[in-house]
Tab-separated table of C-alpha atoms in Angstrom:
chain	number	residue	atom	x	y	z
A	21	MET	CA	-37.834	-13.156	34.407
A	22	LEU	CA	-38.589	-16.964	34.185
A	23	CYS	CA	-38.933	-18.798	37.154
A	24	GLY	CA	-38.641	-22.709	36.416
A	25	GLY	CA	-37.217	-25.373	38.512
A	26	SER	CA	-39.001	-26.919	41.553
A	27	ARG	CA	-42.232	-26.056	43.259
A	28	VAL	CA	-42.289	-26.264	46.990
A	29	LEU	CA	-46.289	-27.446	47.561
A	30	GLN	CA	-47.604	-26.683	51.050
A	31	HIS	CA	-50.839	-28.349	52.541
A	32	LEU	CA	-52.741	-25.744	53.786
A	33	SER	CA	-56.623	-25.271	55.179
A	34	ASP	CA	-58.480	-23.199	52.067
A	35	HIS	CA	-60.298	-21.142	54.171
A	36	ASN	CA	-60.088	-18.116	52.019
A	37	HIS	CA	-61.444	-19.754	48.484
A	38	HIS	CA	-65.037	-18.507	47.743
A	39	SER	CA	-66.017	-21.275	44.941
A	40	SER	CA	-66.714	-24.598	45.653
A	41	ILE	CA	-65.161	-25.665	42.250
A	42	GLY	CA	-62.920	-28.896	42.816
A	43	LEU	CA	-59.341	-27.893	41.874
A	44	GLY	CA	-58.414	-30.795	39.771
A	45	LEU	CA	-54.635	-31.953	38.944
A	46	GLY	CA	-51.492	-30.021	38.009
A	47	PHE	CA	-48.662	-31.553	36.731
A	48	CYS	CA	-45.465	-30.213	37.880
A	49	GLY	CA	-42.715	-31.122	35.831
A	50	ALA	CA	-42.298	-34.990	35.399
A	51	LYS	CA	-44.878	-35.979	38.179
A	52	ILE	CA	-48.164	-35.254	39.080
A	53	VAL	CA	-49.790	-33.574	42.232
A	54	GLN	CA	-53.396	-33.417	43.677
A	55	LEU	CA	-54.037	-29.596	43.543
A	56	SER	CA	-57.409	-30.030	45.827
A	57	SER	CA	-57.015	-28.516	49.155
A	58	PHE	CA	-53.993	-26.405	49.609
A	59	PHE	CA	-52.563	-22.675	48.504
A	60	LEU	CA	-49.560	-22.673	45.722
A	61	ARG	CA	-46.996	-20.156	46.916
A	62	PRO	CA	-43.903	-18.992	45.780
A	63	CYS	CA	-40.969	-19.988	48.350
A	64	GLN	CA	-38.243	-18.170	50.295
A	65	ALA	CA	-34.724	-19.564	50.083
A	66	MET	CA	-34.789	-23.327	52.511
A	67	ALA	CA	-31.553	-22.863	54.038
A	68	ASN	CA	-33.681	-23.301	57.258
A	69	SER	CA	-36.278	-25.909	55.957
A	70	HIS	CA	-35.860	-28.238	58.770
A	71	HIS	CA	-37.341	-25.273	61.199
A	72	PHE	CA	-40.546	-24.896	58.961
A	73	SER	CA	-43.182	-25.933	61.118
A	74	HIS	CA	-44.075	-29.558	61.462
A	75	LYS	CA	-48.033	-28.549	60.689
A	76	LEU	CA	-47.472	-28.375	57.255
A	77	HIS	CA	-46.780	-31.308	54.896
A	78	GLN	CA	-44.557	-30.144	52.156
A	79	ARG	CA	-42.962	-31.911	49.226
A	80	MET	CA	-40.124	-30.758	46.755
A	81	ILE	CA	-40.938	-31.884	43.279
A	82	SER	CA	-38.255	-31.516	41.266
A	83	SER	CA	-38.448	-30.546	37.565
A	84	TYR	CA	-34.809	-29.694	36.522
A	85	GLY	CA	-34.641	-26.140	36.065
A	86	SER	CA	-31.092	-24.662	35.779
A	87	HIS	CA	-32.291	-21.317	36.990
A	88	CYS	CA	-34.262	-19.689	40.251
A	89	ARG	CA	-31.971	-21.645	42.841
A	90	THR	CA	-30.768	-21.257	46.119
A	91	PRO	CA	-26.962	-21.007	46.733
A	92	GLY	CA	-27.286	-24.178	47.973
A	93	GLU	CA	-28.640	-25.547	44.493
A	94	ILE	CA	-32.272	-26.456	45.233
A	95	PRO	CA	-34.114	-25.353	42.215
A	96	ILE	CA	-37.698	-23.521	43.979
A	97	LEU	CA	-40.429	-21.668	42.382
A	98	HIS	CA	-38.636	-18.322	43.607
A	99	ASN	CA	-40.590	-14.840	43.665
A	100	CYS	CA	-40.465	-15.152	39.713
A	101	PHE	CA	-38.081	-11.796	39.269
A	102	SER	CA	-34.571	-13.746	39.208
A	103	GLN	CA	-33.536	-13.941	35.868
A	104	ARG	CA	-31.997	-17.306	33.805
A	105	GLU	CA	-27.803	-17.502	33.438
A	106	GLY	CA	-26.856	-15.803	30.250
A	107	ASP	CA	-30.135	-13.001	30.054
A	108	THR	CA	-29.147	-9.661	29.948
A	109	GLU	CA	-31.511	-7.038	32.013
A	110	LEU	CA	-33.948	-5.514	30.059
A	111	PRO	CA	-35.202	-2.176	30.622
A	112	VAL	CA	-38.652	-1.184	31.979
A	113	GLU	CA	-39.854	-0.046	28.926
A	114	GLY	CA	-38.873	-3.301	26.902
A	115	LEU	CA	-40.270	-5.363	29.665
A	116	SER	CA	-43.435	-7.724	28.385
A	117	PRO	CA	-46.808	-7.024	30.081
A	118	VAL	CA	-46.616	-10.437	31.406
A	119	SER	CA	-43.070	-10.535	32.169
A	120	GLY	CA	-42.797	-12.707	35.547
A	121	GLY	CA	-46.081	-13.685	35.636
A	122	ILE	CA	-48.594	-16.952	35.552
A	123	VAL	CA	-50.899	-16.659	32.782
A	124	ALA	CA	-54.060	-19.019	31.569
A	125	LEU	CA	-54.333	-20.172	28.887
A	126	GLY	CA	-57.296	-20.635	26.794
A	127	LYS	CA	-60.234	-19.370	24.797
A	128	PHE	CA	-61.475	-16.826	27.082
A	129	ASP	CA	-64.976	-16.124	25.154
A	130	ALA	CA	-67.286	-16.308	27.930
A	131	LEU	CA	-65.433	-15.983	31.097
A	132	HIS	CA	-66.972	-18.296	32.750
A	133	ILE	CA	-66.509	-20.223	36.053
A	134	GLY	CA	-64.169	-22.711	34.127
A	135	HIS	CA	-61.794	-19.441	33.200
A	136	ARG	CA	-62.356	-18.388	36.787
A	137	GLU	CA	-60.918	-21.476	37.739
A	138	LEU	CA	-57.630	-21.077	35.796
A	139	THR	CA	-57.246	-17.344	37.387
A	140	ILE	CA	-57.431	-18.268	40.652
A	141	GLN	CA	-55.127	-21.191	40.198
A	142	ALA	CA	-52.747	-18.738	38.493
A	143	SER	CA	-53.028	-16.330	41.395
A	144	ARG	CA	-52.126	-18.635	43.984
A	145	ILE	CA	-48.895	-19.202	42.453
A	146	GLY	CA	-48.279	-15.747	41.240
A	147	THR	CA	-49.568	-12.572	39.542
A	148	PRO	CA	-52.380	-13.815	37.461
A	149	TYR	CA	-52.815	-12.940	33.747
A	150	LEU	CA	-55.218	-14.157	30.690
A	151	LEU	CA	-53.635	-14.890	28.065
A	152	SER	CA	-56.346	-14.093	24.982
A	153	PHE	CA	-55.877	-14.424	21.072
A	154	VAL	CA	-58.100	-12.102	18.864
A	155	GLY	CA	-58.207	-11.820	15.626
A	156	MET	CA	-59.305	-16.486	15.463
A	157	ALA	CA	-62.354	-16.123	13.693
A	158	GLU	CA	-60.774	-14.302	10.857
A	159	VAL	CA	-57.668	-15.631	10.468
A	160	LEU	CA	-59.680	-19.217	9.994
A	161	GLY	CA	-62.560	-18.049	7.915
A	162	TRP	CA	-64.976	-18.762	10.792
A	163	GLU	CA	-68.300	-17.207	10.337
A	164	PRO	CA	-68.536	-13.911	12.444
A	165	ARG	CA	-70.632	-13.879	15.862
A	166	ALA	CA	-71.094	-11.913	18.639
A	167	PRO	CA	-68.931	-12.023	21.747
A	168	ILE	CA	-70.586	-13.683	24.967
A	169	VAL	CA	-69.021	-10.904	26.653
A	170	ALA	CA	-68.895	-7.586	25.092
A	171	LYS	CA	-65.414	-6.144	24.877
A	172	CYS	CA	-65.738	-2.729	26.993
A	173	ASP	CA	-67.315	-4.806	29.890
A	174	ARG	CA	-64.308	-7.755	29.961
A	175	LYS	CA	-62.563	-5.802	32.093
A	176	ARG	CA	-65.194	-5.432	34.843
A	177	VAL	CA	-65.863	-9.374	35.149
A	178	LEU	CA	-62.290	-9.581	35.724
A	179	THR	CA	-62.475	-6.773	38.510
A	180	SER	CA	-65.142	-8.950	39.833
A	181	TRP	CA	-62.882	-11.942	40.220
A	182	ALA	CA	-60.286	-10.282	42.398
A	183	SER	CA	-61.879	-11.469	45.353
A	184	TYR	CA	-61.435	-14.998	44.447
A	185	CYS	CA	-58.137	-14.228	43.608
A	186	GLY	CA	-56.338	-13.490	46.624
A	187	ASN	CA	-57.827	-9.928	45.836
A	188	ARG	CA	-55.908	-9.282	42.907
A	189	ALA	CA	-57.743	-8.766	39.643
A	190	PRO	CA	-56.396	-10.805	36.636
A	191	GLU	CA	-55.338	-8.737	33.764
A	192	GLU	CA	-55.736	-9.655	30.086
A	193	HIS	CA	-52.975	-9.639	27.768
A	194	GLU	CA	-53.920	-10.093	23.679
A	195	ILE	CA	-51.931	-11.674	20.926
A	196	GLU	CA	-52.898	-11.734	17.494
A	197	PHE	CA	-53.703	-14.953	16.687
A	198	ALA	CA	-52.106	-14.531	13.105
A	199	SER	CA	-48.827	-14.338	15.212
A	200	VAL	CA	-48.908	-17.492	16.580
A	201	ARG	CA	-51.318	-19.432	13.866
A	202	HIS	CA	-48.005	-21.528	12.131
A	203	LEU	CA	-46.196	-21.995	15.526
A	204	THR	CA	-45.045	-25.425	16.729
A	205	PRO	CA	-45.765	-26.610	19.984
A	206	ARG	CA	-42.169	-25.861	20.898
A	207	LEU	CA	-41.904	-22.004	18.788
A	208	PHE	CA	-45.092	-21.521	21.282
A	209	VAL	CA	-43.749	-22.580	24.234
A	210	GLU	CA	-40.521	-20.469	23.251
A	211	LYS	CA	-42.052	-17.428	22.638
A	212	LEU	CA	-43.808	-17.456	26.410
A	213	SER	CA	-40.103	-18.292	27.691
A	214	LYS	CA	-38.092	-15.694	25.529
A	215	GLU	CA	-40.378	-12.969	24.220
A	216	LEU	CA	-43.090	-12.864	26.912
A	217	ARG	CA	-40.940	-13.988	29.498
A	218	VAL	CA	-43.760	-15.588	31.594
A	219	CYS	CA	-42.784	-17.188	34.770
A	220	GLY	CA	-45.289	-20.056	34.344
A	221	VAL	CA	-49.038	-21.504	32.540
A	222	VAL	CA	-51.661	-22.765	33.981
A	223	ALA	CA	-54.329	-24.585	31.524
A	224	GLY	CA	-57.337	-27.415	31.557
A	225	GLU	CA	-56.828	-30.950	30.572
A	226	ASN	CA	-58.162	-30.727	27.242
A	227	TYR	CA	-55.950	-27.590	26.320
A	228	ARG	CA	-54.354	-27.732	23.089
A	229	PHE	CA	-52.090	-25.395	21.199
A	230	GLY	CA	-49.559	-25.168	18.641
A	231	TYR	CA	-50.164	-25.515	14.598
A	232	LYS	CA	-53.483	-27.227	13.720
A	233	ALA	CA	-53.549	-27.468	17.731
A	234	SER	CA	-51.202	-30.291	17.608
A	235	GLY	CA	-49.952	-29.994	21.252
A	236	ASP	CA	-52.035	-31.039	24.052
A	237	ALA	CA	-51.532	-30.587	27.920
A	238	SER	CA	-49.178	-33.243	28.582
A	239	GLU	CA	-46.783	-31.903	25.792
A	240	LEU	CA	-47.232	-28.423	27.425
A	241	VAL	CA	-46.015	-29.700	30.657
A	242	ARG	CA	-42.639	-31.161	28.886
A	243	LEU	CA	-41.986	-28.430	26.740
A	244	CYS	CA	-42.162	-25.626	29.713
A	245	GLU	CA	-40.122	-27.758	31.676
A	246	GLU	CA	-37.736	-27.660	29.114
A	247	TYR	CA	-37.470	-24.185	28.672
A	248	GLY	CA	-37.903	-23.326	32.736
A	249	ILE	CA	-41.285	-22.330	32.915
A	250	THR	CA	-43.696	-24.220	35.707
A	251	ALA	CA	-46.974	-25.275	34.080
A	252	TYR	CA	-49.880	-26.385	35.932
A	253	ILE	CA	-52.659	-28.684	34.651
A	254	ILE	CA	-55.815	-28.711	35.986
A	255	ASN	CA	-59.399	-30.584	35.632
A	256	SER	CA	-62.086	-29.373	33.711
A	257	VAL	CA	-65.106	-27.788	35.909
A	258	MET	CA	-67.910	-29.971	35.103
A	259	ASP	CA	-71.438	-28.664	34.422
A	260	LYS	CA	-73.395	-29.585	37.562
A	261	LYS	CA	-76.824	-29.436	35.864
A	262	LYS	CA	-78.780	-32.918	35.935
A	263	GLY	CA	-78.421	-34.343	32.485
A	264	SER	CA	-75.994	-31.769	31.180
A	265	GLY	CA	-73.555	-34.541	30.729
A	266	LYS	CA	-75.362	-36.251	27.956
A	267	ARG	CA	-76.371	-32.513	26.515
A	268	ASP	CA	-75.120	-32.560	22.979
A	269	SER	CA	-72.872	-29.439	22.279
A	270	GLY	CA	-71.846	-30.646	18.884
A	271	ASP	CA	-68.257	-30.034	20.149
A	272	SER	CA	-65.822	-32.981	20.045
A	273	LYS	CA	-64.042	-32.514	23.103
A	274	ASP	CA	-67.031	-32.137	25.333
A	275	ARG	CA	-67.151	-34.549	28.318
A	276	GLY	CA	-69.631	-32.703	30.335
A	277	GLN	CA	-67.546	-29.812	31.456
A	278	VAL	CA	-68.375	-25.677	31.500
A	279	SER	CA	-67.684	-24.663	28.370
A	280	SER	CA	-68.606	-21.380	25.667
A	281	THR	CA	-70.376	-23.472	23.665
A	282	ARG	CA	-73.151	-24.512	26.538
A	283	VAL	CA	-73.312	-20.761	27.333
A	284	ARG	CA	-74.293	-19.979	23.820
A	285	GLN	CA	-76.619	-22.987	24.101
A	286	ALA	CA	-78.041	-21.639	27.520
A	287	LEU	CA	-78.593	-18.155	25.619
A	288	ALA	CA	-80.562	-19.263	22.662
A	289	ALA	CA	-82.495	-21.595	24.924
A	290	GLY	CA	-83.529	-18.156	27.178
A	291	ASP	CA	-82.374	-20.550	30.176
A	292	MET	CA	-81.259	-17.103	32.163
A	293	ARG	CA	-81.119	-19.376	35.209
A	294	TYR	CA	-78.634	-21.748	33.762
A	295	VAL	CA	-76.428	-18.952	31.665
A	296	SER	CA	-76.091	-17.584	35.572
A	297	GLU	CA	-74.406	-20.599	36.543
A	298	LEU	CA	-72.427	-21.179	34.025
A	299	LEU	CA	-70.686	-17.714	34.440
A	300	GLY	CA	-70.981	-17.335	37.851
A	301	ARG	CA	-72.590	-14.431	37.585
A	302	ALA	CA	-76.037	-12.341	35.655
A	303	HIS	CA	-75.278	-12.108	31.746
A	304	ARG	CA	-75.332	-8.181	31.114
A	305	LEU	CA	-76.261	-7.347	27.580
A	306	MET	CA	-74.392	-4.073	26.369
A	307	LEU	CA	-76.241	-1.474	24.682
A	308	ARG	CA	-75.374	1.031	21.851
A	309	VAL	CA	-78.464	3.562	22.317
A	310	ARG	CA	-79.445	6.677	20.275
A	311	THR	CA	-82.001	9.510	21.135
A	312	GLN	CA	-84.254	8.457	18.382
A	313	ASP	CA	-83.750	4.895	20.252
A	314	MET	CA	-86.122	6.200	23.321
A	315	PRO	CA	-89.368	6.113	21.941
A	316	SER	CA	-90.952	7.278	25.182
A	317	GLU	CA	-90.131	8.163	28.561
A	318	ARG	CA	-90.278	3.926	29.859
A	319	MET	CA	-88.852	2.334	26.510
A	320	ILE	CA	-86.156	1.755	24.810
A	321	SER	CA	-85.961	-0.065	21.250
A	322	VAL	CA	-82.319	-0.549	19.777
A	323	PRO	CA	-81.566	-2.534	16.406
A	324	ARG	CA	-79.482	-5.844	17.047
A	325	SER	CA	-76.926	-4.138	14.890
A	326	SER	CA	-76.670	-1.641	18.103
A	327	ILE	CA	-76.004	-4.490	20.544
A	328	LEU	CA	-72.387	-5.655	21.396
A	329	ASN	CA	-72.497	-8.856	22.887
A	330	LEU	CA	-74.835	-12.118	22.150
A	331	PRO	CA	-78.283	-11.735	23.402
A	332	PRO	CA	-80.517	-14.565	24.655
A	333	GLY	CA	-83.335	-16.581	22.100
A	334	ASN	CA	-86.005	-14.630	21.441
A	335	GLY	CA	-89.065	-14.204	24.148
A	336	THR	CA	-89.638	-11.745	27.177
A	337	TYR	CA	-87.215	-11.634	29.882
A	338	LYS	CA	-89.082	-10.337	33.279
A	339	ALA	CA	-86.869	-9.149	36.673
A	340	CYS	CA	-84.345	-7.584	34.355
A	341	LEU	CA	-81.860	-4.220	35.172
A	342	LEU	CA	-81.725	-1.688	33.205
A	343	LEU	CA	-77.919	0.030	34.372
A	344	VAL	CA	-76.976	3.324	33.586
A	345	GLY	CA	-73.618	3.279	34.165
A	346	ASP	CA	-73.005	4.327	37.863
A	347	GLU	CA	-75.480	6.142	38.283
A	348	SER	CA	-78.764	3.762	39.092
A	349	SER	CA	-80.129	0.254	38.355
A	350	ILE	CA	-83.857	0.371	36.675
A	351	PRO	CA	-85.973	-2.822	37.050
A	352	CYS	CA	-87.049	-3.306	33.396
A	353	THR	CA	-88.470	-6.214	31.260
A	354	VAL	CA	-86.706	-7.016	28.119
A	355	VAL	CA	-88.445	-8.223	24.744
A	356	VAL	CA	-85.897	-9.986	22.553
A	357	ASP	CA	-87.459	-10.200	18.774
A	358	THR	CA	-85.869	-11.276	15.166
A	359	SER	CA	-84.981	-7.744	14.550
A	360	ASN	CA	-84.626	-5.541	17.991
A	361	ILE	CA	-84.352	-5.601	21.751
A	362	HIS	CA	-86.917	-3.429	23.991
A	363	VAL	CA	-86.137	-2.679	27.393
A	364	GLU	CA	-89.905	-1.615	29.249
A	365	THR	CA	-88.754	0.028	32.588
A	366	GLU	CA	-91.070	0.153	35.350
A	367	GLU	CA	-90.838	3.542	36.568
A	368	VAL	CA	-90.398	6.514	34.483
A	369	GLN	CA	-86.917	7.339	34.814
A	370	LEU	CA	-85.509	7.368	31.333
A	371	CYS	CA	-86.602	10.857	31.276
A	372	ASN	CA	-83.368	12.102	33.208
A	373	LEU	CA	-80.963	10.382	30.996
A	374	ASP	CA	-78.815	12.920	28.703
A	375	ARG	CA	-80.381	13.393	25.528
A	376	SER	CA	-77.431	15.885	24.357
A	377	GLN	CA	-75.212	13.062	23.592
A	378	GLU	CA	-75.306	11.269	20.127
A	379	PHE	CA	-74.927	8.191	21.963
A	380	ARG	CA	-74.892	6.378	25.353
A	381	LEU	CA	-73.571	3.047	26.398
A	382	LEU	CA	-76.410	1.210	28.654
A	383	SER	CA	-76.221	-2.357	29.610
A	384	VAL	CA	-78.948	-4.624	30.700
A	385	GLU	CA	-78.454	-7.430	33.583
A	386	PHE	CA	-80.841	-10.610	33.235
A	387	GLY	CA	-81.976	-11.906	36.133
């Protein structure tokens, strides 16, 4: 279900974009297209293209694909459901979960506004997916660390992006890092094409891939073109905080762009407003609460071992919300110390919690 070939880019006003972030550069085939103020759409057959509205400025960019072509041999970005010549049709149950889709590539720890921008671009081309790699720390021997977004909370975050993505919430597809670690850049793209059967990919300008990160964005474009996959590279979303470009993140690739490293640093500093700017939402901390963690009707105290993602640095945080599932949100103050997370509500409402359950999943949203 691959759809390489060429792309027709239609210049349209972007009235529905909910973000003021620049859309950056897109490398399409062997040429570069500015992705700034128009939608990217799958196109229809172009037999009558001279009848298209003169209000649209259209450009055809050839990438020498051998499939998804009209009878007139004009290569186009079709609906991503045409087969390549020689492919045999797979039964539905044998399809990859991302088959025919447009996958955003990256390390999606924080699900920050830069990651969201990748999915916005993917949604303009086709069905958007995030391709995530799990088990990277274990394979590479990195010191274990808490995720920025709890695993159980990721779907909620992605669902919240639907309004930015044409009312389609991007889905996340996970791959074990161990299964791709030793793949060369070429073999990785071959996996995208032949095994995952994706229609296209979107990546940031600093994207690296393949064994020992030997491939860069330009090589991704070249290899994708060779395997008949459309590839779009976008500019990094820059951190607009004053002086942030000079911030020492410890990352050699840091050029002032929004990154998960910056989110971690802002959390450690307890700068929750800055964290919200980087994430595009309030940070949510997930707590696994036991009955004994509620010593009074207004207090919850959980050990750090019971939190499912990264808390802010030690300190007192006011104007927070304790979220009890879909039932209610309770104003609260949060105190983070070396050993525990303490949540004190401003109203006596914790007595309404079901204490018959051994564990209860609660969350705190930082204002």
